[in-house]
Amino acid sequence: MTAARKLLMNPPAAGGFTPADLTSLVAWYDMSDASTITSSSGAVSQVDDKSGQGNHVTQASSAHKPTTGTVTLNGLNVLAFDGSDWLSRAAIPLSTSSFFIYAVARTELNSSRRVYMSPGNNSFVAPTHKGNSAGFGFLIGGIKWVEMSGVPLDTWYRQRLSRSSGTITNYKNGTAVQTSTNTPLALSGSFWLGGDNASKQTCDLAEVVVCNADQSAGDAADLESFMSTKWGI
């Protein structure tokens, strides 16, 4: 792979920032980086974690493997999930008091709440898109859905969830749009991409970052700039 191609896939923000610079980084899945994707004829069996923590996600069943090489965003590869596909692994350790979750994604089917990533068996926090009302939000354990309207399906967006000082804040394309003071339940089960333990979704995922602590305002801004520049949204 050429140096120019590597730079295209991981363009630095000011000061050369990349997600590797985040505090308490525990998972980083970059679907544009072909060196991290194991596939056969486009069917993906593994995506490697670029955080250095070894939290790779896998799928052994041919019937449930997402697809690589068919969908792009800003000229870069993303993974396509058809509603029966997923990648998973054992739960990634995350604090319920402070965390930071980031994804570049879109959901496609207009049916019900579309959870495209879940840190653990619907018991913690899941970024989501509510299909029927073109909403956008997240699930706090089994306690409460927090949603907003006006986010159409088939639209790429950058979603960020962070919790600190007892408040979860949901960001859409770098702007805070929702908050909640509900306390997440303890993490259990598996970590999922493409859905959760209850259902799998038709969605496309470009990049996912998970940290076991909230980030400083400066680092969060650098990540927003990095993702916006890289993915063109």
mmCIF file of C-alpha atoms in Angstrom, residues 7 10-19 21 218-230:
data_model
loop_
_atom_site.group_PDB
_atom_site.id
_atom_site.type_symbol
_atom_site.label_atom_id
_atom_site.label_comp_id
_atom_site.label_asym_id
_atom_site.label_seq_id
_atom_site.Cartn_x
_atom_site.Cartn_y
_atom_site.Cartn_z
ATOM 1 C CA LEU A 7 -2.761 9.081 4.159
ATOM 2 C CA ASN A 10 -6.283 8.192 7.718
ATOM 3 C CA PRO A 11 -5.982 11.913 6.990
ATOM 4 C CA PRO A 12 -4.527 13.743 9.990
ATOM 5 C CA ALA A 13 -6.308 16.685 11.522
ATOM 6 C CA ALA A 14 -4.362 19.681 12.743
ATOM 7 C CA GLY A 15 -1.238 18.453 14.478
ATOM 8 C CA GLY A 16 -1.483 15.017 12.837
ATOM 9 C CA PHE A 17 -4.364 13.782 15.016
ATOM 10 C CA THR A 18 -5.843 10.295 14.506
ATOM 11 C CA PRO A 19 -8.186 8.224 16.729
ATOM 12 C CA ASP A 21 -4.471 9.731 20.097
ATOM 13 C CA GLY A 218 -10.171 19.472 22.259
ATOM 14 C CA ASP A 219 -9.781 15.785 21.442
ATOM 15 C CA ALA A 220 -13.472 15.453 20.611
ATOM 16 C CA ALA A 221 -13.196 18.429 18.242
ATOM 17 C CA ASP A 222 -10.096 16.920 16.624
ATOM 18 C CA LEU A 223 -11.936 13.627 16.085
ATOM 19 C CA GLU A 224 -14.916 15.416 14.544
ATOM 20 C CA SER A 225 -12.557 17.233 12.165
ATOM 21 C CA PHE A 226 -10.717 14.015 11.316
ATOM 22 C CA MET A 227 -13.925 12.119 10.525
ATOM 23 C CA SER A 228 -15.553 14.992 8.635
ATOM 24 C CA THR A 229 -12.513 15.431 6.425
ATOM 25 C CA LYS A 230 -11.964 11.728 5.854
#
